[in-house]
Amino acid sequence: MNKKINIFTDKKFNPESYILTRSFYERDTEVVAKELLGKILLVKPQENDARGEFCAGRIVDIEAYYGANDPASHAYNGVTPRSRIMFETPGIAYVYFCYGNHYIINAVSEKYGIPGAAMIRAVEPLSGLDLMYERRKTDSLTNLSSGPGKLTMAFGINKDFNGLDLTRADSKVIIIDASKLNLIPGKEKTEIISCPRIGIKNGADKLLRFYIKGNNFASHK
DNA sequence: ACCACGATGAACT
DNA sequence: GTTCATCGTGGTC
C-alpha cells in the first residue's frame, strides 16, 4: 500500500479552498487542457467504500476537443442529445460511454453556448490506491489509471457523473489546484509535450493532446 | 456503420 | 520489452 500521500484520507480535509473555479474553465479549450495538467482529480468516497478514502490523481495526460471546426469532436455536428452538454456551463463533467466497455471523463470548457471539453487521458494515482487496485483487478501501479477508460474504472466514475459540477465542493467529483497543497508530485519543473490526439481519424493533424514529458503514468509515450 | 478504448495473445526484437 | 491485430461491447446518428 502506498503511504506517501495521506492528506486525502484525513476526515478534516476540506477541498473547498483548493477547488478550481468556473472562470478557470470559461476559456479557450486548449488553454484549459494545458493548465489542467498537474491539477488533481478527486472523487469522494462512495457508498460502497467502507474505507471512506478520496480517490485522487494528478492529471498528466489530456486532450482538447472543440466544436464545428473539429471533426474529431462529439460536438462537430452541433447539438445532439449526447453533445448537448459540451455546449453547457463550463466546469461541469462530460462523461460518456465508449465502445460498450468504458467511461470517459471530460471537463467542459468555453463560455456557455460554445462547445468545448478537455478529455482526461491519464492521472498519476495519489490516494485511494487500494480501491483502485481492486476495481482495476491489477497489481501494476502504472496500469491503474494510465488511460481514459482505466482511470474512470479506477475512480469509480460512471454515467451518473455526467453533468456534475466540478467547481462545487459538494459534487462527487471535483478538480483542485495541486500547487496549493504540499504534495511532492508536480513540484519539479514540468515540460508539456503537444502531439496529435489518440485514436481518432478526422482531425488527426491538430496537436491537441498534451502530456507531462517523462511521466510514467501518461497513457503512452 | 461508426467509434476519443482495453485486454489479450502473437510475433517480433 | 515491445508492437500489432483482433474483438467485445453498446450508444449515437
PDB file of N, CA and C in Angstrom, chain A residues 34-113:
ATOM      1  N   LYS A  34      -4.261  22.444 -21.229  1.00  0.00           N
ATOM      2  CA  LYS A  34      -2.853  22.548 -20.816  1.00  0.00           C
ATOM      3  C   LYS A  34      -2.737  22.881 -19.329  1.00  0.00           C
ATOM      4  N   GLU A  35      -3.591  23.789 -18.874  1.00  0.00           N
ATOM      5  CA  GLU A  35      -3.482  24.203 -17.469  1.00  0.00           C
ATOM      6  C   GLU A  35      -4.044  23.172 -16.504  1.00  0.00           C
ATOM      7  N   LEU A  36      -4.848  22.238 -17.015  1.00  0.00           N
ATOM      8  CA  LEU A  36      -5.330  21.163 -16.143  1.00  0.00           C
ATOM      9  C   LEU A  36      -4.227  20.154 -15.842  1.00  0.00           C
ATOM     10  N   LEU A  37      -3.179  20.132 -16.647  1.00  0.00           N
ATOM     11  CA  LEU A  37      -2.046  19.257 -16.342  1.00  0.00           C
ATOM     12  C   LEU A  37      -1.459  19.659 -14.988  1.00  0.00           C
ATOM     13  N   GLY A  38      -1.274  18.671 -14.120  1.00  0.00           N
ATOM     14  CA  GLY A  38      -0.743  18.945 -12.785  1.00  0.00           C
ATOM     15  C   GLY A  38      -1.820  19.178 -11.735  1.00  0.00           C
ATOM     16  N   LYS A  39      -3.054  19.434 -12.177  1.00  0.00           N
ATOM     17  CA  LYS A  39      -4.147  19.588 -11.218  1.00  0.00           C
ATOM     18  C   LYS A  39      -4.596  18.200 -10.745  1.00  0.00           C
ATOM     19  N   ILE A  40      -5.409  18.177  -9.696  1.00  0.00           N
ATOM     20  CA  ILE A  40      -5.774  16.900  -9.085  1.00  0.00           C
ATOM     21  C   ILE A  40      -7.257  16.593  -9.236  1.00  0.00           C
ATOM     22  N   LEU A  41      -7.524  15.450  -9.826  1.00  0.00           N
ATOM     23  CA  LEU A  41      -8.888  14.930  -9.931  1.00  0.00           C
ATOM     24  C   LEU A  41      -9.222  14.199  -8.640  1.00  0.00           C
ATOM     25  N   LEU A  42     -10.365  14.572  -8.057  1.00  0.00           N
ATOM     26  CA  LEU A  42     -10.776  13.992  -6.777  1.00  0.00           C
ATOM     27  C   LEU A  42     -12.174  13.401  -6.899  1.00  0.00           C
ATOM     28  N   VAL A  43     -12.320  12.170  -6.460  1.00  0.00           N
ATOM     29  CA  VAL A  43     -13.653  11.574  -6.350  1.00  0.00           C
ATOM     30  C   VAL A  43     -13.866  11.208  -4.890  1.00  0.00           C
ATOM     31  N   LYS A  44     -14.961  11.684  -4.342  1.00  0.00           N
ATOM     32  CA  LYS A  44     -15.229  11.479  -2.923  1.00  0.00           C
ATOM     33  C   LYS A  44     -15.613  10.036  -2.641  1.00  0.00           C
ATOM     34  N   PRO A  45     -15.494   9.634  -1.387  1.00  0.00           N
ATOM     35  CA  PRO A  45     -15.854   8.270  -1.017  1.00  0.00           C
ATOM     36  C   PRO A  45     -17.286   7.951  -1.433  1.00  0.00           C
ATOM     37  N   GLN A  46     -17.487   6.757  -1.971  1.00  0.00           N
ATOM     38  CA  GLN A  46     -18.811   6.368  -2.413  1.00  0.00           C
ATOM     39  C   GLN A  46     -19.422   5.363  -1.443  1.00  0.00           C
ATOM     40  N   GLU A  47     -20.704   5.112  -1.659  1.00  0.00           N
ATOM     41  CA  GLU A  47     -21.485   4.327  -0.709  1.00  0.00           C
ATOM     42  C   GLU A  47     -20.838   2.980  -0.418  1.00  0.00           C
ATOM     43  N   ASN A  48     -20.274   2.361  -1.448  1.00  0.00           N
ATOM     44  CA  ASN A  48     -19.755   1.003  -1.289  1.00  0.00           C
ATOM     45  C   ASN A  48     -18.296   0.982  -0.814  1.00  0.00           C
ATOM     46  N   ASP A  49     -17.781   2.144  -0.411  1.00  0.00           N
ATOM     47  CA  ASP A  49     -16.391   2.220   0.031  1.00  0.00           C
ATOM     48  C   ASP A  49     -16.324   2.428   1.535  1.00  0.00           C
ATOM     49  N   ALA A  50     -16.122   1.319   2.252  1.00  0.00           N
ATOM     50  CA  ALA A  50     -16.129   1.386   3.706  1.00  0.00           C
ATOM     51  C   ALA A  50     -14.957   2.199   4.253  1.00  0.00           C
ATOM     52  N   ARG A  51     -13.868   2.258   3.497  1.00  0.00           N
ATOM     53  CA  ARG A  51     -12.685   2.964   3.977  1.00  0.00           C
ATOM     54  C   ARG A  51     -12.872   4.483   4.016  1.00  0.00           C
ATOM     55  N   GLY A  52     -13.761   4.971   3.163  1.00  0.00           N
ATOM     56  CA  GLY A  52     -14.033   6.399   3.153  1.00  0.00           C
ATOM     57  C   GLY A  52     -12.888   7.249   2.662  1.00  0.00           C
ATOM     58  N   GLU A  53     -12.093   6.694   1.764  1.00  0.00           N
ATOM     59  CA  GLU A  53     -10.978   7.463   1.211  1.00  0.00           C
ATOM     60  C   GLU A  53     -11.382   8.191  -0.066  1.00  0.00           C
ATOM     61  N   PHE A  54     -10.771   9.361  -0.265  1.00  0.00           N
ATOM     62  CA  PHE A  54     -10.846  10.004  -1.563  1.00  0.00           C
ATOM     63  C   PHE A  54     -10.026   9.197  -2.557  1.00  0.00           C
ATOM     64  N   CYS A  55     -10.493   9.134  -3.799  1.00  0.00           N
ATOM     65  CA  CYS A  55      -9.610   8.730  -4.877  1.00  0.00           C
ATOM     66  C   CYS A  55      -9.052  10.011  -5.472  1.00  0.00           C
ATOM     67  N   ALA A  56      -7.736  10.103  -5.545  1.00  0.00           N
ATOM     68  CA  ALA A  56      -7.108  11.310  -6.051  1.00  0.00           C
ATOM     69  C   ALA A  56      -6.020  10.965  -7.045  1.00  0.00           C
ATOM     70  N   GLY A  57      -5.907  11.771  -8.083  1.00  0.00           N
ATOM     71  CA  GLY A  57      -4.852  11.551  -9.071  1.00  0.00           C
ATOM     72  C   GLY A  57      -4.473  12.850  -9.747  1.00  0.00           C
ATOM     73  N   ARG A  58      -3.196  12.956 -10.043  1.00  0.00           N
ATOM     74  CA  ARG A  58      -2.671  14.153 -10.698  1.00  0.00           C
ATOM     75  C   ARG A  58      -2.793  13.981 -12.212  1.00  0.00           C
ATOM     76  N   ILE A  59      -3.425  14.942 -12.856  1.00  0.00           N
ATOM     77  CA  ILE A  59      -3.654  14.860 -14.294  1.00  0.00           C
ATOM     78  C   ILE A  59      -2.331  15.026 -15.046  1.00  0.00           C
ATOM     79  N   VAL A  60      -1.998  14.025 -15.875  1.00  0.00           N
ATOM     80  CA  VAL A  60      -0.714  14.055 -16.584  1.00  0.00           C
ATOM     81  C   VAL A  60      -0.866  13.941 -18.098  1.00  0.00           C
ATOM     82  N   ASP A  61      -2.086  13.726 -18.575  1.00  0.00           N
ATOM     83  CA  ASP A  61      -2.298  13.464 -19.999  1.00  0.00           C
ATOM     84  C   ASP A  61      -3.725  13.890 -20.336  1.00  0.00           C
ATOM     85  N   ILE A  62      -3.890  14.724 -21.368  1.00  0.00           N
ATOM     86  CA  ILE A  62      -5.205  15.322 -21.615  1.00  0.00           C
ATOM     87  C   ILE A  62      -5.327  15.714 -23.086  1.00  0.00           C
ATOM     88  N   GLU A  63      -6.560  15.801 -23.583  1.00  0.00           N
ATOM     89  CA  GLU A  63      -6.791  16.223 -24.964  1.00  0.00           C
ATOM     90  C   GLU A  63      -7.871  17.293 -25.012  1.00  0.00           C
ATOM     91  N   ALA A  64      -7.787  18.173 -26.029  1.00  0.00           N
ATOM     92  CA  ALA A  64      -8.776  19.232 -26.214  1.00  0.00           C
ATOM     93  C   ALA A  64      -9.687  18.907 -27.394  1.00  0.00           C
ATOM     94  N   TYR A  65     -10.989  19.097 -27.194  1.00  0.00           N
ATOM     95  CA  TYR A  65     -11.971  18.906 -28.260  1.00  0.00           C
ATOM     96  C   TYR A  65     -12.835  20.145 -28.388  1.00  0.00           C
ATOM     97  N   TYR A  66     -12.968  20.627 -29.642  1.00  0.00           N
ATOM     98  CA  TYR A  66     -13.745  21.837 -29.909  1.00  0.00           C
ATOM     99  C   TYR A  66     -15.117  21.470 -30.484  1.00  0.00           C
ATOM    100  N   GLY A  67     -15.574  22.239 -31.467  1.00  0.00           N
ATOM    101  CA  GLY A  67     -16.920  22.033 -31.991  1.00  0.00           C
ATOM    102  C   GLY A  67     -16.942  21.957 -33.510  1.00  0.00           C
ATOM    103  N   ALA A  68     -17.523  22.963 -34.136  1.00  0.00           N
ATOM    104  CA  ALA A  68     -17.807  22.924 -35.565  1.00  0.00           C
ATOM    105  C   ALA A  68     -16.549  22.760 -36.435  1.00  0.00           C
ATOM    106  N   ASN A  69     -15.406  23.206 -35.953  1.00  0.00           N
ATOM    107  CA  ASN A  69     -14.184  23.104 -36.760  1.00  0.00           C
ATOM    108  C   ASN A  69     -13.314  21.913 -36.369  1.00  0.00           C
ATOM    109  N   ASP A  70     -13.883  21.024 -35.568  1.00  0.00           N
ATOM    110  CA  ASP A  70     -13.101  19.892 -35.064  1.00  0.00           C
ATOM    111  C   ASP A  70     -13.831  18.581 -35.348  1.00  0.00           C
ATOM    112  N   PRO A  71     -13.504  17.943 -36.478  1.00  0.00           N
ATOM    113  CA  PRO A  71     -14.249  16.735 -36.871  1.00  0.00           C
ATOM    114  C   PRO A  71     -14.097  15.564 -35.911  1.00  0.00           C
ATOM    115  N   ALA A  72     -13.130  15.637 -34.997  1.00  0.00           N
ATOM    116  CA  ALA A  72     -12.976  14.550 -34.021  1.00  0.00           C
ATOM    117  C   ALA A  72     -13.894  14.738 -32.824  1.00  0.00           C
ATOM    118  N   SER A  73     -14.555  15.886 -32.746  1.00  0.00           N
ATOM    119  CA  SER A  73     -15.344  16.217 -31.559  1.00  0.00           C
ATOM    120  C   SER A  73     -16.769  15.692 -31.655  1.00  0.00           C
ATOM    121  N   HIS A  74     -17.310  15.297 -30.524  1.00  0.00           N
ATOM    122  CA  HIS A  74     -18.715  14.892 -30.484  1.00  0.00           C
ATOM    123  C   HIS A  74     -19.626  16.060 -30.822  1.00  0.00           C
ATOM    124  N   ALA A  75     -19.126  17.280 -30.683  1.00  0.00           N
ATOM    125  CA  ALA A  75     -19.944  18.470 -30.963  1.00  0.00           C
ATOM    126  C   ALA A  75     -19.799  18.940 -32.410  1.00  0.00           C
ATOM    127  N   TYR A  76     -19.085  18.183 -33.214  1.00  0.00           N
ATOM    128  CA  TYR A  76     -18.815  18.595 -34.603  1.00  0.00           C
ATOM    129  C   TYR A  76     -20.099  18.839 -35.387  1.00  0.00           C
ATOM    130  N   ASN A  77     -21.098  18.009 -35.148  1.00  0.00           N
ATOM    131  CA  ASN A  77     -22.359  18.121 -35.883  1.00  0.00           C
ATOM    132  C   ASN A  77     -23.421  18.890 -35.104  1.00  0.00           C
ATOM    133  N   GLY A  78     -22.974  19.706 -34.182  1.00  0.00           N
ATOM    134  CA  GLY A  78     -23.913  20.538 -33.442  1.00  0.00           C
ATOM    135  C   GLY A  78     -24.507  19.838 -32.239  1.00  0.00           C
ATOM    136  N   VAL A  79     -25.605  20.407 -31.768  1.00  0.00           N
ATOM    137  CA  VAL A  79     -26.229  19.885 -30.559  1.00  0.00           C
ATOM    138  C   VAL A  79     -26.970  18.583 -30.854  1.00  0.00           C
ATOM    139  N   THR A  80     -26.629  17.525 -30.151  1.00  0.00           N
ATOM    140  CA  THR A  80     -27.366  16.265 -30.178  1.00  0.00           C
ATOM    141  C   THR A  80     -27.627  15.906 -28.719  1.00  0.00           C
ATOM    142  N   PRO A  81     -28.432  14.891 -28.474  1.00  0.00           N
ATOM    143  CA  PRO A  81     -28.660  14.524 -27.068  1.00  0.00           C
ATOM    144  C   PRO A  81     -27.356  14.274 -26.312  1.00  0.00           C
ATOM    145  N   ARG A  82     -26.390  13.683 -26.997  1.00  0.00           N
ATOM    146  CA  ARG A  82     -25.129  13.401 -26.318  1.00  0.00           C
ATOM    147  C   ARG A  82     -24.250  14.645 -26.201  1.00  0.00           C
ATOM    148  N   SER A  83     -24.120  15.408 -27.298  1.00  0.00           N
ATOM    149  CA  SER A  83     -23.154  16.513 -27.317  1.00  0.00           C
ATOM    150  C   SER A  83     -23.648  17.764 -26.600  1.00  0.00           C
ATOM    151  N   ARG A  84     -24.950  17.792 -26.304  1.00  0.00           N
ATOM    152  CA  ARG A  84     -25.542  18.984 -25.708  1.00  0.00           C
ATOM    153  C   ARG A  84     -24.733  19.517 -24.535  1.00  0.00           C
ATOM    154  N   ILE A  85     -24.227  18.609 -23.744  1.00  0.00           N
ATOM    155  CA  ILE A  85     -23.539  19.013 -22.514  1.00  0.00           C
ATOM    156  C   ILE A  85     -22.248  19.777 -22.808  1.00  0.00           C
ATOM    157  N   MET A  86     -21.666  19.547 -23.968  1.00  0.00           N
ATOM    158  CA  MET A  86     -20.443  20.282 -24.334  1.00  0.00           C
ATOM    159  C   MET A  86     -20.717  21.754 -24.605  1.00  0.00           C
ATOM    160  N   PHE A  87     -21.991  22.094 -24.811  1.00  0.00           N
ATOM    161  CA  PHE A  87     -22.380  23.491 -25.053  1.00  0.00           C
ATOM    162  C   PHE A  87     -22.783  24.194 -23.759  1.00  0.00           C
ATOM    163  N   GLU A  88     -22.836  23.431 -22.698  1.00  0.00           N
ATOM    164  CA  GLU A  88     -23.394  23.989 -21.462  1.00  0.00           C
ATOM    165  C   GLU A  88     -22.336  24.662 -20.591  1.00  0.00           C
ATOM    166  N   THR A  89     -22.685  24.853 -19.339  1.00  0.00           N
ATOM    167  CA  THR A  89     -21.881  25.634 -18.400  1.00  0.00           C
ATOM    168  C   THR A  89     -20.458  25.081 -18.258  1.00  0.00           C
ATOM    169  N   PRO A  90     -19.444  25.913 -18.455  1.00  0.00           N
ATOM    170  CA  PRO A  90     -18.075  25.432 -18.257  1.00  0.00           C
ATOM    171  C   PRO A  90     -17.856  24.986 -16.812  1.00  0.00           C
ATOM    172  N   GLY A  91     -17.021  23.957 -16.666  1.00  0.00           N
ATOM    173  CA  GLY A  91     -16.717  23.460 -15.324  1.00  0.00           C
ATOM    174  C   GLY A  91     -17.569  22.274 -14.912  1.00  0.00           C
ATOM    175  N   ILE A  92     -18.450  21.812 -15.797  1.00  0.00           N
ATOM    176  CA  ILE A  92     -19.196  20.585 -15.487  1.00  0.00           C
ATOM    177  C   ILE A  92     -18.511  19.402 -16.170  1.00  0.00           C
ATOM    178  N   ALA A  93     -18.837  18.214 -15.706  1.00  0.00           N
ATOM    179  CA  ALA A  93     -18.225  16.998 -16.244  1.00  0.00           C
ATOM    180  C   ALA A  93     -19.046  16.464 -17.411  1.00  0.00           C
ATOM    181  N   TYR A  94     -18.353  16.063 -18.468  1.00  0.00           N
ATOM    182  CA  TYR A  94     -18.985  15.333 -19.570  1.00  0.00           C
ATOM    183  C   TYR A  94     -18.445  13.907 -19.514  1.00  0.00           C
ATOM    184  N   VAL A  95     -19.322  12.971 -19.153  1.00  0.00           N
ATOM    185  CA  VAL A  95     -18.929  11.565 -19.062  1.00  0.00           C
ATOM    186  C   VAL A  95     -19.740  10.776 -20.076  1.00  0.00           C
ATOM    187  N   TYR A  96     -19.066  10.032 -20.922  1.00  0.00           N
ATOM    188  CA  TYR A  96     -19.789   9.225 -21.906  1.00  0.00           C
ATOM    189  C   TYR A  96     -19.255   7.804 -21.924  1.00  0.00           C
ATOM    190  N   PHE A  97     -20.085   6.937 -22.445  1.00  0.00           N
ATOM    191  CA  PHE A  97     -19.789   5.513 -22.507  1.00  0.00           C
ATOM    192  C   PHE A  97     -19.190   5.209 -23.876  1.00  0.00           C
ATOM    193  N   CYS A  98     -18.115   4.451 -23.882  1.00  0.00           N
ATOM    194  CA  CYS A  98     -17.354   4.282 -25.116  1.00  0.00           C
ATOM    195  C   CYS A  98     -17.136   2.811 -25.436  1.00  0.00           C
ATOM    196  N   TYR A  99     -17.343   2.426 -26.655  1.00  0.00           N
ATOM    197  CA  TYR A  99     -17.039   1.080 -27.141  1.00  0.00           C
ATOM    198  C   TYR A  99     -17.684  -0.026 -26.304  1.00  0.00           C
ATOM    199  N   GLY A 100     -18.813   0.283 -25.711  1.00  0.00           N
ATOM    200  CA  GLY A 100     -19.523  -0.741 -24.969  1.00  0.00           C
ATOM    201  C   GLY A 100     -18.835  -1.205 -23.699  1.00  0.00           C
ATOM    202  N   ASN A 101     -17.718  -0.552 -23.341  1.00  0.00           N
ATOM    203  CA  ASN A 101     -16.927  -1.030 -22.215  1.00  0.00           C
ATOM    204  C   ASN A 101     -16.506   0.028 -21.217  1.00  0.00           C
ATOM    205  N   HIS A 102     -16.301   1.229 -21.680  1.00  0.00           N
ATOM    206  CA  HIS A 102     -15.557   2.184 -20.857  1.00  0.00           C
ATOM    207  C   HIS A 102     -16.287   3.509 -20.724  1.00  0.00           C
ATOM    208  N   TYR A 103     -16.059   4.158 -19.594  1.00  0.00           N
ATOM    209  CA  TYR A 103     -16.499   5.532 -19.424  1.00  0.00           C
ATOM    210  C   TYR A 103     -15.304   6.456 -19.575  1.00  0.00           C
ATOM    211  N   ILE A 104     -15.581   7.652 -20.119  1.00  0.00           N
ATOM    212  CA  ILE A 104     -14.511   8.623 -20.320  1.00  0.00           C
ATOM    213  C   ILE A 104     -14.981   9.961 -19.779  1.00  0.00           C
ATOM    214  N   ILE A 105     -14.102  10.637 -19.031  1.00  0.00           N
ATOM    215  CA  ILE A 105     -14.496  11.896 -18.396  1.00  0.00           C
ATOM    216  C   ILE A 105     -13.784  13.090 -19.026  1.00  0.00           C
ATOM    217  N   ASN A 106     -14.573  14.125 -19.287  1.00  0.00           N
ATOM    218  CA  ASN A 106     -14.084  15.394 -19.819  1.00  0.00           C
ATOM    219  C   ASN A 106     -14.519  16.520 -18.889  1.00  0.00           C
ATOM    220  N   ALA A 107     -13.761  17.631 -18.927  1.00  0.00           N
ATOM    221  CA  ALA A 107     -14.184  18.860 -18.265  1.00  0.00           C
ATOM    222  C   ALA A 107     -14.670  19.823 -19.345  1.00  0.00           C
ATOM    223  N   VAL A 108     -15.921  20.269 -19.222  1.00  0.00           N
ATOM    224  CA  VAL A 108     -16.491  21.184 -20.220  1.00  0.00           C
ATOM    225  C   VAL A 108     -15.817  22.550 -20.096  1.00  0.00           C
ATOM    226  N   SER A 109     -15.504  23.147 -21.269  1.00  0.00           N
ATOM    227  CA  SER A 109     -14.789  24.421 -21.319  1.00  0.00           C
ATOM    228  C   SER A 109     -15.583  25.418 -22.175  1.00  0.00           C
ATOM    229  N   GLU A 110     -14.984  26.596 -22.374  1.00  0.00           N
ATOM    230  CA  GLU A 110     -15.580  27.681 -23.191  1.00  0.00           C
ATOM    231  C   GLU A 110     -16.820  28.270 -22.500  1.00  0.00           C
ATOM    232  N   LYS A 111     -17.217  29.449 -23.012  1.00  0.00           N
ATOM    233  CA  LYS A 111     -18.397  30.109 -22.464  1.00  0.00           C
ATOM    234  C   LYS A 111     -19.653  29.283 -22.749  1.00  0.00           C
ATOM    235  N   TYR A 112     -20.663  29.492 -21.939  1.00  0.00           N
ATOM    236  CA  TYR A 112     -21.945  28.813 -22.144  1.00  0.00           C
ATOM    237  C   TYR A 112     -22.403  29.008 -23.589  1.00  0.00           C
ATOM    238  N   GLY A 113     -22.789  27.933 -24.265  1.00  0.00           N
ATOM    239  CA  GLY A 113     -23.245  28.024 -25.645  1.00  0.00           C
ATOM    240  C   GLY A 113     -22.170  27.708 -26.663  1.00  0.00           C
TER     241      GLY A 113
END
